[in-house]
């Protein structure tokens, strides 16, 4: 068994028997005395396991405060590959948690994971640096607002927020029932039931200037209903009647674009000449036009006419700006 499994075995034997001798541990784990000594020292010094040697009973037991209790060694059920995956997840989380709002609460857990791998802080940092997330145009969110909103989502409590719209800068005071947090293209959003509008709304967290957790319970809504209302559009834009876009990509770009998912409900097919036709729903064309412009010269907007004209207008504007 690997070291992680030995940690679990030691903890299980002590809990089930109350006191276990050194010889019994050697026999159960099938390791050398030196290895067992290292394991016991590691459990006590790095994982804070309350294991004590009882000279009278000639064995190891939990400290008095844990006897008969439910002490668990954190994370001992993970093997080495899973621990490496968790350290990778820490780096990915850091890419989303730029200001350390969530990370500082999880750091003690990740310190334990580092300890279970048997590496020091420098080695753990080297492991994490093997994963890099590159992000641009990140939108910063005040840490206190993020924590308040996150708490409201988890605790199912209402929020009082002051929200400023991006388009016209208008500010409003609202009471909302948070439903879920959404991360999209380096920005965080809150999906909520707005009691002022009596409807679902999606709020950009960087537009929330103040947030106060209320005592009232959040309005309970079925997740399927929330998804039907807010997940039908393209990208982050939601609310409204979906339209169907028909796009045809050149044979040159089809090789890689056909591997992308533009929308979970998309339909696509290859045409006889190698081009790729894509049908997808959208509510607001803002984000869709941004993505189409990345493929300028390689994509034709077939339908609907309004989207085709909006795309052509953006192309003309781009040429005029040269």
Tab-separated table of C-alpha atoms in Angstrom:
chain	number	residue	atom	x	y	z
A	1	UNK	CA	0.000	0.000	0.000
A	2	UNK	CA	1.150	3.577	-0.609
A	3	UNK	CA	1.725	6.090	2.147
A	4	UNK	CA	-1.742	7.629	1.907
A	5	UNK	CA	-3.306	4.218	2.429
A	6	UNK	CA	-1.015	3.608	5.398
A	7	UNK	CA	-2.161	6.852	7.005
A	8	UNK	CA	-5.761	5.748	6.657
A	9	UNK	CA	-4.924	2.288	8.015
A	10	UNK	CA	-3.119	3.670	11.062
A	11	UNK	CA	-6.004	6.005	11.855
A	12	UNK	CA	-8.544	3.177	11.393
A	13	UNK	CA	-6.646	0.724	13.602
A	14	UNK	CA	-6.306	3.229	16.437
A	15	UNK	CA	-9.961	4.210	16.262
A	16	UNK	CA	-11.250	0.635	16.132
A	17	UNK	CA	-8.945	-0.863	18.780
A	18	UNK	CA	-8.418	2.130	21.049
A	19	UNK	CA	-4.723	1.352	21.515
A	20	UNK	CA	-2.367	-0.393	19.068
A	21	UNK	CA	1.159	-1.542	19.740
A	22	UNK	CA	4.106	-0.755	17.502
A	23	UNK	CA	4.429	-4.466	16.649
A	24	UNK	CA	0.759	-4.690	15.646
A	25	UNK	CA	1.126	-1.694	13.370
A	26	UNK	CA	4.231	-3.196	11.764
A	27	UNK	CA	2.347	-6.431	11.096
A	28	UNK	CA	-0.761	-4.709	9.714
A	29	UNK	CA	1.106	-2.286	7.460
A	30	UNK	CA	3.926	-4.615	6.385
A	31	UNK	CA	6.562	-1.874	6.575
A	32	UNK	CA	9.911	-1.474	8.286
A	33	UNK	CA	10.130	0.051	11.800
A	34	UNK	CA	11.890	3.100	10.333
A	35	UNK	CA	9.045	3.682	7.856
A	36	UNK	CA	6.405	3.364	10.579
A	37	UNK	CA	8.280	5.847	12.774
A	38	UNK	CA	8.371	8.323	9.901
A	39	UNK	CA	4.659	7.804	9.244
A	40	UNK	CA	3.708	8.376	12.880
A	41	UNK	CA	5.879	11.479	13.097
A	42	UNK	CA	4.395	12.812	9.881
A	43	UNK	CA	0.830	12.223	11.044
A	44	UNK	CA	1.446	14.082	14.288
A	45	UNK	CA	3.659	16.916	13.072
A	46	UNK	CA	2.289	17.672	9.613
A	47	UNK	CA	-1.337	16.494	9.731
A	48	UNK	CA	-2.040	17.363	13.373
A	49	UNK	CA	-3.241	13.844	14.157
A	50	UNK	CA	-3.744	13.565	17.975
A	51	UNK	CA	-1.790	10.293	18.226
A	52	UNK	CA	0.012	9.690	21.530
A	53	UNK	CA	2.180	6.893	22.856
A	54	UNK	CA	0.723	5.333	26.022
A	55	UNK	CA	3.625	3.829	27.967
A	56	UNK	CA	1.328	1.990	30.357
A	57	UNK	CA	-0.537	0.246	27.543
A	58	UNK	CA	2.598	0.028	25.370
A	59	UNK	CA	0.730	1.327	22.343
A	60	UNK	CA	-0.527	4.286	20.363
A	61	UNK	CA	-3.899	5.885	20.952
A	62	UNK	CA	-5.694	9.167	20.307
A	63	UNK	CA	-5.292	11.938	22.833
A	64	UNK	CA	-7.790	12.088	25.681
A	65	UNK	CA	-9.941	14.723	23.996
A	66	UNK	CA	-10.472	12.504	20.933
A	67	UNK	CA	-11.123	9.155	22.553
A	68	UNK	CA	-14.532	7.921	21.487
A	69	UNK	CA	-14.889	10.939	19.206
A	70	UNK	CA	-15.125	11.269	15.437
A	71	UNK	CA	-11.649	12.504	14.595
A	72	UNK	CA	-10.844	12.170	10.886
A	73	UNK	CA	-7.544	12.797	9.169
A	74	UNK	CA	-8.277	15.362	6.450
A	75	UNK	CA	-8.058	13.959	2.973
A	76	UNK	CA	-6.577	10.588	3.862
A	77	UNK	CA	-8.810	8.865	1.315
A	78	UNK	CA	-6.935	10.454	-1.597
A	79	UNK	CA	-4.143	8.607	-3.369
A	80	UNK	CA	-1.061	10.353	-4.770
A	81	UNK	CA	-2.533	10.918	-8.240
A	82	UNK	CA	-5.654	12.457	-6.715
A	83	UNK	CA	-3.554	14.704	-4.479
A	84	UNK	CA	-1.666	15.949	-7.535
A	85	UNK	CA	-5.018	16.653	-9.191
A	86	UNK	CA	-6.122	18.648	-6.142
A	87	UNK	CA	-2.965	20.773	-6.261
A	88	UNK	CA	-3.696	21.398	-9.936
A	89	UNK	CA	-7.212	22.426	-8.968
A	90	UNK	CA	-5.736	24.883	-6.478
A	91	UNK	CA	-3.861	26.601	-9.287
A	92	UNK	CA	-6.974	26.666	-11.460
A	93	UNK	CA	-8.941	28.131	-8.566
A	94	UNK	CA	-6.296	30.803	-8.106
A	95	UNK	CA	-6.866	31.818	-11.725
A	96	UNK	CA	-10.540	32.455	-10.962
A	97	UNK	CA	-9.946	33.791	-7.453
A	98	UNK	CA	-7.585	36.620	-8.282
A	99	UNK	CA	-8.073	38.446	-4.983
A	100	UNK	CA	-7.862	35.342	-2.838
A	101	UNK	CA	-11.452	35.624	-1.597
A	102	UNK	CA	-12.041	31.868	-1.627
A	103	UNK	CA	-8.416	30.755	-1.534
A	104	UNK	CA	-7.651	32.074	1.925
A	105	UNK	CA	-10.442	29.938	3.387
A	106	UNK	CA	-9.238	26.836	1.545
A	107	UNK	CA	-5.515	27.349	2.161
A	108	UNK	CA	-5.397	25.239	5.354
A	109	UNK	CA	-6.845	22.308	3.405
A	110	UNK	CA	-4.310	22.701	0.612
A	111	UNK	CA	-1.524	22.902	3.189
A	112	UNK	CA	-2.665	19.498	4.453
A	113	UNK	CA	-2.658	18.151	0.899
A	114	UNK	CA	0.893	19.408	0.417
A	115	UNK	CA	1.857	17.701	3.640
A	116	UNK	CA	0.354	14.393	2.565
A	117	UNK	CA	2.450	14.427	-0.585
A	118	UNK	CA	5.560	14.682	1.545
A	119	UNK	CA	6.914	17.768	-0.182
A	120	UNK	CA	7.973	21.068	1.302
A	121	UNK	CA	6.496	24.450	0.393
A	122	UNK	CA	9.043	25.105	-2.373
A	123	UNK	CA	8.360	21.754	-4.041
A	124	UNK	CA	4.599	22.270	-3.794
A	125	UNK	CA	4.931	25.691	-5.393
A	126	UNK	CA	6.987	24.142	-8.186
A	127	UNK	CA	4.217	21.600	-8.797
A	128	UNK	CA	1.575	24.333	-8.961
A	129	UNK	CA	3.668	26.383	-11.381
A	130	UNK	CA	3.463	23.494	-13.847
A	131	UNK	CA	-0.130	24.611	-14.480
A	132	UNK	CA	-0.692	28.087	-15.853
A	133	UNK	CA	-3.945	29.823	-16.707
A	134	UNK	CA	-3.674	32.776	-19.068
A	135	UNK	CA	-6.461	35.264	-18.763
A	136	UNK	CA	-7.063	38.690	-20.287
A	137	UNK	CA	-9.596	41.447	-19.659
A	138	UNK	CA	-10.469	40.201	-16.203
A	139	UNK	CA	-13.146	42.162	-14.406
A	140	UNK	CA	-12.334	42.718	-10.764
A	141	UNK	CA	-14.932	42.192	-8.042
A	142	UNK	CA	-14.697	43.701	-4.564
A	143	UNK	CA	-13.803	40.839	-2.212
A	144	UNK	CA	-16.391	41.780	0.418
A	145	UNK	CA	-19.177	41.768	-2.191
A	146	UNK	CA	-18.065	38.385	-3.535
A	147	UNK	CA	-18.053	36.825	-0.083
A	148	UNK	CA	-21.456	38.274	0.795
A	149	UNK	CA	-23.015	37.103	-2.458
A	150	UNK	CA	-21.400	33.679	-2.152
A	151	UNK	CA	-22.702	33.298	1.398
A	152	UNK	CA	-26.210	34.245	0.290
A	153	UNK	CA	-26.167	31.611	-2.463
A	154	UNK	CA	-25.016	28.871	-0.086
A	155	UNK	CA	-27.210	29.891	2.869
A	156	UNK	CA	-30.290	30.480	0.644
A	157	UNK	CA	-30.802	33.982	2.023
A	158	UNK	CA	-31.994	37.168	0.343
A	159	UNK	CA	-29.715	40.070	-0.530
A	160	UNK	CA	-30.190	43.801	-0.626
A	161	UNK	CA	-27.950	45.180	-3.378
A	162	UNK	CA	-27.115	48.487	-5.008
A	163	UNK	CA	-26.546	47.709	-8.669
A	164	UNK	CA	-25.171	49.909	-11.440
A	165	UNK	CA	-25.917	48.962	-15.041
A	166	UNK	CA	-23.068	48.899	-17.519
A	167	UNK	CA	-24.916	50.333	-20.496
A	168	UNK	CA	-26.274	53.587	-19.080
A	169	UNK	CA	-24.674	53.782	-15.620
A	170	UNK	CA	-28.060	53.909	-13.882
A	171	UNK	CA	-28.024	52.715	-10.261
A	172	UNK	CA	-30.871	50.993	-8.423
A	173	UNK	CA	-31.590	49.415	-5.041
A	174	UNK	CA	-32.964	45.877	-5.232
A	175	UNK	CA	-33.882	42.931	-3.062
A	176	UNK	CA	-33.016	39.641	-4.711
A	177	UNK	CA	-33.166	35.928	-4.003
A	178	UNK	CA	-29.779	34.504	-5.160
A	179	UNK	CA	-29.950	31.225	-7.076
A	180	UNK	CA	-26.454	30.539	-8.436
A	181	UNK	CA	-23.052	32.043	-9.256
A	182	UNK	CA	-21.880	31.953	-12.873
A	183	UNK	CA	-18.327	32.445	-14.148
A	184	UNK	CA	-18.088	33.406	-17.814
A	185	UNK	CA	-15.146	34.819	-19.744
A	186	UNK	CA	-13.172	36.063	-16.740
A	187	UNK	CA	-16.192	37.655	-15.047
A	188	UNK	CA	-18.590	36.589	-12.284
A	189	UNK	CA	-22.375	36.890	-12.420
A	190	UNK	CA	-25.238	36.278	-10.023
A	191	UNK	CA	-28.424	34.636	-11.260
A	192	UNK	CA	-31.266	35.688	-8.992
A	193	UNK	CA	-34.968	36.299	-8.640
A	194	UNK	CA	-35.424	40.068	-8.503
A	195	UNK	CA	-38.326	40.962	-6.230
A	196	UNK	CA	-38.573	44.465	-7.684
A	197	UNK	CA	-38.951	43.179	-11.242
A	198	UNK	CA	-40.744	39.991	-10.167
A	199	UNK	CA	-38.580	38.098	-12.655
A	200	UNK	CA	-35.246	36.349	-13.131
A	201	UNK	CA	-32.260	38.620	-13.611
A	202	UNK	CA	-28.533	38.133	-14.171
A	203	UNK	CA	-26.285	40.647	-12.374
A	204	UNK	CA	-22.590	41.230	-13.092
A	205	UNK	CA	-20.814	41.067	-9.735
A	206	UNK	CA	-18.527	43.957	-10.613
A	207	UNK	CA	-21.703	46.045	-11.032
A	208	UNK	CA	-22.801	45.331	-7.444
A	209	UNK	CA	-21.607	48.344	-5.485
A	210	UNK	CA	-22.967	47.150	-2.117
A	211	UNK	CA	-24.492	43.903	-0.871
A	212	UNK	CA	-26.152	43.169	2.480
A	213	UNK	CA	-27.180	39.722	3.641
A	214	UNK	CA	-30.789	39.721	4.866
A	215	UNK	CA	-32.507	37.442	7.369
A	216	UNK	CA	-35.330	36.525	4.985
A	217	UNK	CA	-35.076	33.202	3.164
A	218	UNK	CA	-34.494	33.326	-0.583
A	219	UNK	CA	-37.392	32.537	-2.876
A	220	UNK	CA	-37.102	28.858	-3.819
A	221	UNK	CA	-37.294	28.199	-7.563
A	222	UNK	CA	-36.747	24.953	-9.470
A	223	UNK	CA	-33.305	24.794	-11.073
A	224	UNK	CA	-34.871	23.533	-14.308
A	225	UNK	CA	-37.013	26.661	-14.455
A	226	UNK	CA	-33.993	28.884	-13.862
A	227	UNK	CA	-32.050	27.134	-16.628
A	228	UNK	CA	-34.970	27.384	-19.047
A	229	UNK	CA	-35.177	31.109	-18.441
A	230	UNK	CA	-31.500	32.099	-18.361
A	231	UNK	CA	-29.597	29.448	-20.311
A	232	UNK	CA	-31.367	29.649	-23.661
A	233	UNK	CA	-29.430	32.596	-25.057
A	234	UNK	CA	-25.903	32.795	-26.412
A	235	UNK	CA	-23.131	33.344	-23.881
A	236	UNK	CA	-24.020	35.394	-20.842
A	237	UNK	CA	-26.994	37.205	-22.374
A	238	UNK	CA	-30.336	35.818	-21.238
A	239	UNK	CA	-33.994	36.720	-20.912
A	240	UNK	CA	-36.144	37.071	-23.997
A	241	UNK	CA	-37.311	34.984	-26.911
A	242	UNK	CA	-34.489	33.008	-28.560
A	243	UNK	CA	-33.808	33.349	-32.268
A	244	UNK	CA	-31.987	30.837	-34.451
A	245	UNK	CA	-28.754	31.850	-36.138
A	246	UNK	CA	-27.508	30.026	-39.213
A	247	UNK	CA	-23.783	30.343	-39.844
A	248	UNK	CA	-21.604	28.774	-42.527
A	249	UNK	CA	-17.858	28.541	-41.960
A	250	UNK	CA	-15.335	28.138	-44.756
A	251	UNK	CA	-13.734	24.759	-45.379
A	252	UNK	CA	-10.437	26.264	-44.243
A	253	UNK	CA	-11.729	27.156	-40.776
A	254	UNK	CA	-14.152	24.230	-40.429
A	255	UNK	CA	-11.375	21.869	-39.362
A	256	UNK	CA	-11.034	23.551	-35.962
A	257	UNK	CA	-14.293	25.483	-35.542
A	258	UNK	CA	-16.302	22.270	-35.917
A	259	UNK	CA	-14.656	20.992	-32.723
A	260	UNK	CA	-15.925	23.940	-30.688
A	261	UNK	CA	-19.173	24.037	-28.755
A	262	UNK	CA	-20.788	27.400	-29.308
A	263	UNK	CA	-24.010	26.457	-27.519
A	264	UNK	CA	-25.240	23.251	-25.811
A	265	UNK	CA	-28.307	23.218	-28.101
A	266	UNK	CA	-26.415	23.802	-31.357
A	267	UNK	CA	-26.967	21.722	-34.507
A	268	UNK	CA	-24.313	21.375	-37.169
A	269	UNK	CA	-23.319	19.515	-40.308
A	270	UNK	CA	-20.565	19.449	-42.897
A	271	UNK	CA	-21.579	20.526	-46.386
A	272	UNK	CA	-20.428	18.600	-49.498
A	273	UNK	CA	-17.799	21.234	-50.305
A	274	UNK	CA	-16.197	20.959	-46.837
A	275	UNK	CA	-17.827	24.002	-45.289
A	276	UNK	CA	-19.465	23.691	-41.860
A	277	UNK	CA	-23.006	24.867	-41.164
A	278	UNK	CA	-23.968	25.756	-37.611
A	279	UNK	CA	-27.414	26.502	-36.163
A	280	UNK	CA	-27.616	27.927	-32.636
A	281	UNK	CA	-30.018	29.954	-30.472
A	282	UNK	CA	-29.320	33.466	-29.235
A	283	UNK	CA	-31.285	36.161	-27.439
A	284	UNK	CA	-29.006	39.187	-27.659
A	285	UNK	CA	-26.549	39.403	-30.563
A	286	UNK	CA	-23.837	41.341	-28.664
A	287	UNK	CA	-21.638	38.429	-27.661
A	288	UNK	CA	-22.399	36.420	-30.783
A	289	UNK	CA	-21.201	39.280	-32.979
A	290	UNK	CA	-17.969	39.484	-30.961
A	291	UNK	CA	-17.276	35.827	-31.687
A	292	UNK	CA	-18.225	36.125	-35.339
A	293	UNK	CA	-15.760	38.987	-35.780
A	294	UNK	CA	-12.966	36.642	-34.651
A	295	UNK	CA	-13.732	34.663	-37.821
A	296	UNK	CA	-14.144	37.623	-40.163
A	297	UNK	CA	-13.634	36.511	-43.748
A	298	UNK	CA	-14.182	32.870	-42.793
A	299	UNK	CA	-17.860	32.868	-41.844
A	300	UNK	CA	-21.089	33.814	-43.598
A	301	UNK	CA	-24.141	34.818	-41.565
A	302	UNK	CA	-27.045	33.266	-43.476
A	303	UNK	CA	-29.915	34.028	-41.085
A	304	UNK	CA	-31.719	35.799	-39.621
A	305	UNK	CA	-31.548	38.951	-41.761
A	306	UNK	CA	-31.202	41.245	-38.710
A	307	UNK	CA	-28.102	39.373	-37.525
A	308	UNK	CA	-26.673	39.341	-41.046
A	309	UNK	CA	-27.073	43.122	-41.305
A	310	UNK	CA	-25.658	43.720	-37.817
A	311	UNK	CA	-22.579	41.650	-38.708
A	312	UNK	CA	-22.107	43.515	-41.996
A	313	UNK	CA	-22.417	46.834	-40.168
A	314	UNK	CA	-19.717	45.812	-37.684
A	315	UNK	CA	-17.407	44.841	-40.536
A	316	UNK	CA	-17.947	48.186	-42.258
A	317	UNK	CA	-17.228	50.022	-39.015
A	318	UNK	CA	-14.013	48.045	-38.577
A	319	UNK	CA	-12.840	48.986	-42.076
A	320	UNK	CA	-13.701	52.650	-41.525
A	321	UNK	CA	-11.645	52.686	-38.319
A	322	UNK	CA	-8.463	51.726	-40.208
